[in-house]
Coordinates of C-alpha atoms and ligand atoms in Angstrom, one line a residue:
M1 CA -5.2 51.8 32.8
M2 CA -7.8 49.4 31.4
A3 CA -6.0 49.2 28.1
R4 CA -2.7 48.4 29.9
M5 CA -4.4 45.6 31.9
L6 CA -6.0 44.2 28.8
A7 CA -2.6 44.2 27.0
L8 CA -1.0 42.4 30.0
L9 CA -3.8 39.9 30.1
L10 CA -3.4 39.2 26.3
L11 CA 0.4 38.9 26.8
C12 CA -0.2 36.3 29.6
L13 CA -2.6 34.3 27.5
C14 CA -0.3 34.3 24.5
S15 CA 2.7 33.0 26.5
V16 CA 0.8 30.0 27.9
P17 CA 2.1 26.8 26.2
A18 CA -0.4 25.3 23.9
F19 CA -0.4 22.0 25.7
A20 CA -1.9 23.7 28.8
A21 CA -5.2 23.6 27.0
S22 CA -5.4 19.8 27.1
C23 CA -2.5 18.3 29.1
T24 CA -2.1 19.4 32.7
G25 CA 1.7 19.0 32.9
K26 CA 1.3 16.6 35.9
G27 CA 2.1 12.9 36.0
I28 CA 1.9 10.7 33.0
E29 CA -0.1 11.9 30.0
L30 CA -0.6 10.6 26.5
Q31 CA -1.1 13.3 23.9
V32 CA -2.3 12.5 20.4
L33 CA -0.4 14.6 18.0
G34 CA -1.9 13.1 14.9
S35 CA -5.3 11.2 14.9
G36 CA -5.7 10.8 11.2
G37 CA -4.6 8.5 8.4
P38 CA -2.8 9.3 5.2
E39 CA -5.6 11.4 3.6
T40 CA -5.2 15.1 3.9
Q41 CA -9.0 15.4 3.6
D42 CA -9.5 13.8 7.0
K43 CA -8.2 17.3 8.1
R44 CA -6.0 15.7 10.8
A45 CA -2.3 15.2 11.2
S46 CA -1.2 11.7 10.5
S47 CA -0.1 9.2 13.1
S48 CA 2.0 10.5 16.0
Y49 CA 1.9 10.3 19.8
L50 CA 3.7 11.9 22.7
I51 CA 4.1 10.7 26.2
W52 CA 4.6 13.4 28.8
Q53 CA 5.9 13.0 32.3
D54 CA 5.3 16.0 34.6
G55 CA 5.2 18.4 31.7
T56 CA 8.3 17.0 29.9
A57 CA 7.8 15.3 26.5
R58 CA 9.7 12.0 26.9
V59 CA 8.6 9.5 24.3
L60 CA 7.6 10.1 20.7
V61 CA 5.8 7.3 18.8
D62 CA 5.7 7.8 15.0
S63 CA 5.9 11.2 13.2
G64 CA 3.4 11.2 10.3
G65 CA 2.8 14.1 8.0
G66 CA 1.5 17.2 9.9
S67 CA 2.6 16.0 13.3
A68 CA 5.7 18.3 13.5
L69 CA 3.3 21.2 13.6
R70 CA 1.2 19.5 16.3
F71 CA 4.5 18.7 18.2
G72 CA 5.1 22.5 18.4
Q73 CA 1.5 23.3 19.2
A74 CA 1.7 20.8 22.1
G75 CA 4.6 22.8 23.5
A76 CA 7.1 19.9 23.2
N77 CA 10.8 20.2 22.7
M78 CA 13.0 17.8 20.8
A79 CA 15.7 18.5 23.4
D80 CA 13.6 16.7 26.0
L81 CA 12.9 13.4 24.2
D82 CA 14.4 10.2 25.6
V83 CA 13.4 7.9 22.8
V84 CA 11.7 7.8 19.4
L85 CA 9.7 4.6 18.4
F86 CA 8.5 4.0 14.9
T87 CA 5.8 1.4 14.2
H88 CA 6.7 1.3 10.5
F89 CA 7.9 3.5 7.7
H90 CA 4.8 4.4 5.7
A91 CA 4.7 8.1 5.1
D92 CA 1.7 8.7 7.4
H93 CA 3.9 7.4 10.3
S94 CA 7.3 8.9 9.5
A95 CA 7.2 11.8 7.0
D96 CA 7.7 14.6 9.5
F97 CA 10.7 13.2 11.2
P98 CA 13.2 15.2 9.2
A99 CA 11.3 18.4 10.1
L100 CA 11.6 17.5 13.8
V101 CA 15.3 16.9 13.5
K102 CA 15.9 20.2 11.7
S103 CA 13.8 21.9 14.4
S104 CA 16.1 20.5 17.0
Y105 CA 19.0 22.4 15.5
F106 CA 17.5 25.5 17.2
E107 CA 17.4 23.8 20.6
D108 CA 20.2 22.9 22.9
R109 CA 20.2 19.2 22.7
Q110 CA 23.5 17.5 23.7
R111 CA 22.3 14.0 24.5
N112 CA 22.1 11.3 21.8
L113 CA 18.6 10.3 20.8
P114 CA 17.8 6.6 20.3
V115 CA 15.5 5.8 17.5
Y116 CA 13.9 2.4 17.2
G117 CA 11.9 0.8 14.3
P118 CA 11.3 -2.4 12.4
A119 CA 13.6 -4.4 10.1
G120 CA 13.4 -3.8 6.4
N121 CA 12.5 -5.8 3.3
A122 CA 12.6 -5.3 -0.4
S123 CA 10.1 -2.4 -0.3
F124 CA 10.9 -0.8 3.1
P125 CA 14.1 0.3 4.8
S126 CA 15.1 -0.9 8.2
A127 CA 15.2 1.7 11.0
T128 CA 19.0 2.0 10.4
A129 CA 18.6 2.4 6.7
F130 CA 15.7 4.9 7.1
L131 CA 18.0 7.3 9.0
Q132 CA 20.8 6.7 6.5
N133 CA 18.4 7.3 3.6
L134 CA 17.4 10.6 5.2
F135 CA 20.6 11.9 6.6
G136 CA 23.5 9.9 5.0
A137 CA 26.4 12.3 4.1
R138 CA 26.7 11.0 0.5
H139 CA 23.3 9.8 -0.6
G140 CA 20.8 11.0 2.0
A141 CA 17.8 13.1 0.9
F142 CA 18.7 15.6 3.7
R143 CA 22.4 15.1 3.6
Y144 CA 22.9 18.6 4.8
L145 CA 21.7 17.3 8.1
S146 CA 24.3 14.5 8.1
E147 CA 25.8 15.8 11.4
Y148 CA 22.9 14.0 13.2
I149 CA 24.2 10.5 12.2
T150 CA 28.0 11.3 11.9
P151 CA 29.9 10.7 15.2
G152 CA 31.6 13.9 16.4
A153 CA 30.0 16.1 13.8
G154 CA 27.3 17.8 15.7
S155 CA 25.7 18.4 19.1
Y156 CA 24.0 15.0 19.3
L157 CA 23.5 11.8 17.3
L158 CA 20.4 9.9 16.3
Q159 CA 21.2 6.4 17.3
A160 CA 19.4 4.0 15.0
H161 CA 18.2 0.6 16.3
T162 CA 16.6 -1.9 14.0
V163 CA 14.3 -4.3 16.0
K164 CA 14.5 -7.8 14.7
L165 CA 12.0 -10.2 16.4
G166 CA 10.7 -13.7 16.0
A167 CA 7.2 -14.0 14.7
H168 CA 5.6 -14.2 18.2
A169 CA 8.3 -12.6 20.4
V170 CA 7.5 -9.8 22.8
R171 CA 10.8 -8.2 23.7
R172 CA 12.1 -5.3 25.7
V173 CA 14.3 -3.3 23.4
F174 CA 14.7 0.0 25.3
S175 CA 15.3 0.6 29.0
G176 CA 16.5 3.9 30.4
A177 CA 15.7 6.9 32.6
G178 CA 12.7 5.2 34.1
I179 CA 11.2 4.2 30.7
T180 CA 10.9 0.8 29.1
A181 CA 9.7 0.0 25.5
D182 CA 8.7 -3.5 24.5
A183 CA 8.0 -4.4 20.9
T184 CA 6.3 -7.2 19.0
T185 CA 5.8 -7.9 15.3
V186 CA 2.3 -7.1 13.9
I187 CA 0.9 -7.9 10.5
H188 CA 0.3 -4.9 8.1
G189 CA 0.3 -6.5 4.7
S190 CA 3.8 -6.9 3.5
V191 CA 5.1 -3.9 5.5
P192 CA 7.5 -4.7 8.4
A193 CA 5.6 -3.3 11.4
L194 CA 5.8 -3.2 15.2
A195 CA 3.4 -2.6 18.0
W196 CA 4.9 -0.9 21.2
L197 CA 4.3 -1.0 24.9
V198 CA 5.8 1.9 26.8
Q199 CA 6.0 1.7 30.6
I200 CA 6.7 5.0 32.4
G201 CA 5.9 6.2 35.9
G202 CA 4.1 3.0 36.7
Q203 CA 1.8 3.3 33.7
R204 CA 1.5 1.0 30.7
I205 CA 0.6 2.5 27.3
A206 CA 0.2 0.2 24.3
F207 CA 0.2 1.3 20.6
S208 CA -1.1 -1.1 18.0
G209 CA 0.4 0.8 15.1
D210 CA -1.2 -0.3 11.8
T211 CA -2.1 -4.0 11.7
N212 CA -4.9 -6.4 10.8
G213 CA -4.6 -7.7 14.4
D214 CA -4.5 -11.3 13.2
N215 CA -1.2 -12.8 14.6
G216 CA -2.2 -12.9 18.3
N217 CA 0.7 -10.7 19.5
L218 CA -1.1 -7.5 20.4
E219 CA -3.1 -9.4 23.1
K220 CA 0.2 -10.3 24.8
L221 CA 1.9 -7.0 24.4
A222 CA -1.1 -4.9 25.5
A223 CA -2.0 -7.1 28.5
H224 CA -3.4 -5.0 31.3
A225 CA -2.4 -1.7 29.6
D226 CA -3.7 1.4 31.2
I227 CA -4.3 2.8 27.7
F228 CA -4.4 0.9 24.4
V229 CA -4.2 3.1 21.4
A230 CA -5.7 1.2 18.5
H231 CA -6.0 2.3 14.9
N232 CA -9.6 2.7 13.6
A233 CA -8.6 2.7 9.9
V234 CA -11.4 0.5 8.5
P235 CA -15.1 0.0 9.3
E236 CA -16.8 -3.2 10.2
G237 CA -17.2 -5.4 7.1
A238 CA -14.1 -4.1 5.4
S239 CA -12.7 -6.6 2.9
G240 CA -9.8 -7.1 0.5
A241 CA -6.7 -5.0 0.9
A242 CA -8.3 -2.8 3.6
R243 CA -9.0 -5.8 5.8
A244 CA -5.6 -7.4 5.0
L245 CA -3.9 -4.3 6.3
H246 CA -6.2 -3.1 9.2
M247 CA -8.3 -4.2 12.1
P248 CA -12.1 -3.8 11.9
P249 CA -13.7 -2.6 15.2
S250 CA -14.8 -6.0 16.2
V251 CA -11.2 -7.2 16.2
I252 CA -10.1 -4.1 18.1
G253 CA -12.8 -4.9 20.7
R254 CA -11.8 -8.6 20.9
I255 CA -8.1 -7.7 21.4
A256 CA -8.9 -5.0 24.0
A257 CA -11.1 -7.5 25.9
T258 CA -8.6 -10.4 25.8
A259 CA -5.8 -8.1 26.9
G260 CA -7.9 -6.6 29.7
V261 CA -6.9 -3.1 28.9
K262 CA -8.3 -0.3 31.2
Q263 CA -9.0 2.2 28.5
L264 CA -9.2 2.2 24.7
V265 CA -8.3 5.2 22.5
L266 CA -9.2 5.0 18.8
S267 CA -7.0 6.9 16.4
H268 CA -5.8 6.8 12.8
R269 CA -9.3 7.9 11.9
M270 CA -9.9 8.0 8.1
L271 CA -12.7 9.1 5.8
R272 CA -14.0 5.6 5.7
T273 CA -14.5 5.4 9.5
L274 CA -15.2 9.1 10.3
G275 CA -19.0 9.5 10.7
K276 CA -19.4 5.8 11.6
E277 CA -18.5 6.2 15.3
A278 CA -21.8 4.8 16.6
E279 CA -21.4 1.7 14.5
T280 CA -17.8 1.4 15.5
L281 CA -18.6 1.6 19.2
A282 CA -21.4 -1.0 18.8
S283 CA -19.0 -3.5 17.2
I284 CA -16.4 -2.9 19.9
A285 CA -18.9 -3.2 22.7
Q286 CA -19.8 -6.7 21.6
H287 CA -16.4 -7.7 23.0
Y288 CA -15.0 -4.8 25.1
T289 CA -17.1 -2.8 27.6
G290 CA -14.4 -0.6 29.1
P291 CA -14.1 3.2 28.4
T292 CA -13.5 3.9 24.7
E293 CA -12.7 7.3 23.2
F294 CA -12.2 8.6 19.7
A295 CA -9.0 10.7 19.5
N296 CA -8.6 14.1 17.9
D297 CA -5.4 16.0 17.3
L298 CA -3.8 17.3 20.5
D299 CA -6.2 15.4 22.8
C300 CA -4.5 14.5 26.1
F301 CA -5.3 11.5 28.2
A302 CA -4.1 11.5 31.8
L303 CA -3.1 8.3 33.5
H304 CA -3.5 7.7 37.2
Ligands
ZN401 ZN1 -1.1 4.4 8.7

């Protein structure tokens, strides 16, 4: 009898979705799928975020290496997503997207899935070219999945949207099913890059993406955000290429303060910032005194 009860208990525990451990399945929740940078030795999935509404995964921001596994561990389904937003096309922000698309083959998705990302340049594809380069029937790396960009060929289509913006524009580029997504250009060296603001269920969630924070756009985009996810890729005092690409903590703090965000979440943690959390918090606190948390993979932040 006891053995049977134990077996039943174990069965119940195993069938509980993984996201139940951190997300509650109620209201709007931000789940960090990948809190790391490009280094495998940070032992984190690379950049990716999921926005849940009442236990349904609705918005995916980036899909860096390792994040497809976290997507599954979170209990999310590709069939549920309303929109995918890319900040840029570095591998640590986009490499797992084909894995997610292939996974969706085994789900019953019938609705098209809009995918937004930045414009291209000589070194990076636009969002439209990115999907063509992955799934194009003739030359795509994963041309065996070309049904996802070929009208009439499969159960649903990935609908590519390249976001072209003026230097200081903040523009709404997606609106549907109670979700809006506003984009602005941010500076990440020579990489075309966007920051995003998602509004859903009365909540505002801003994502810096990778940026040096120097063009003044994030302050506008993230104004009064309920959560501002900022990338903690370099320590205070960083110089050269690292500083040209990324925000040191003092810049994150200044932007968070200027924007008046209600909560700051620090992600994209790398070996050069891991272990320096106290120093990072001190630099941020010189400007921003609101709640600040360091993200780990699968952490879930409830918005009220
Ligand atoms: Zn990155």
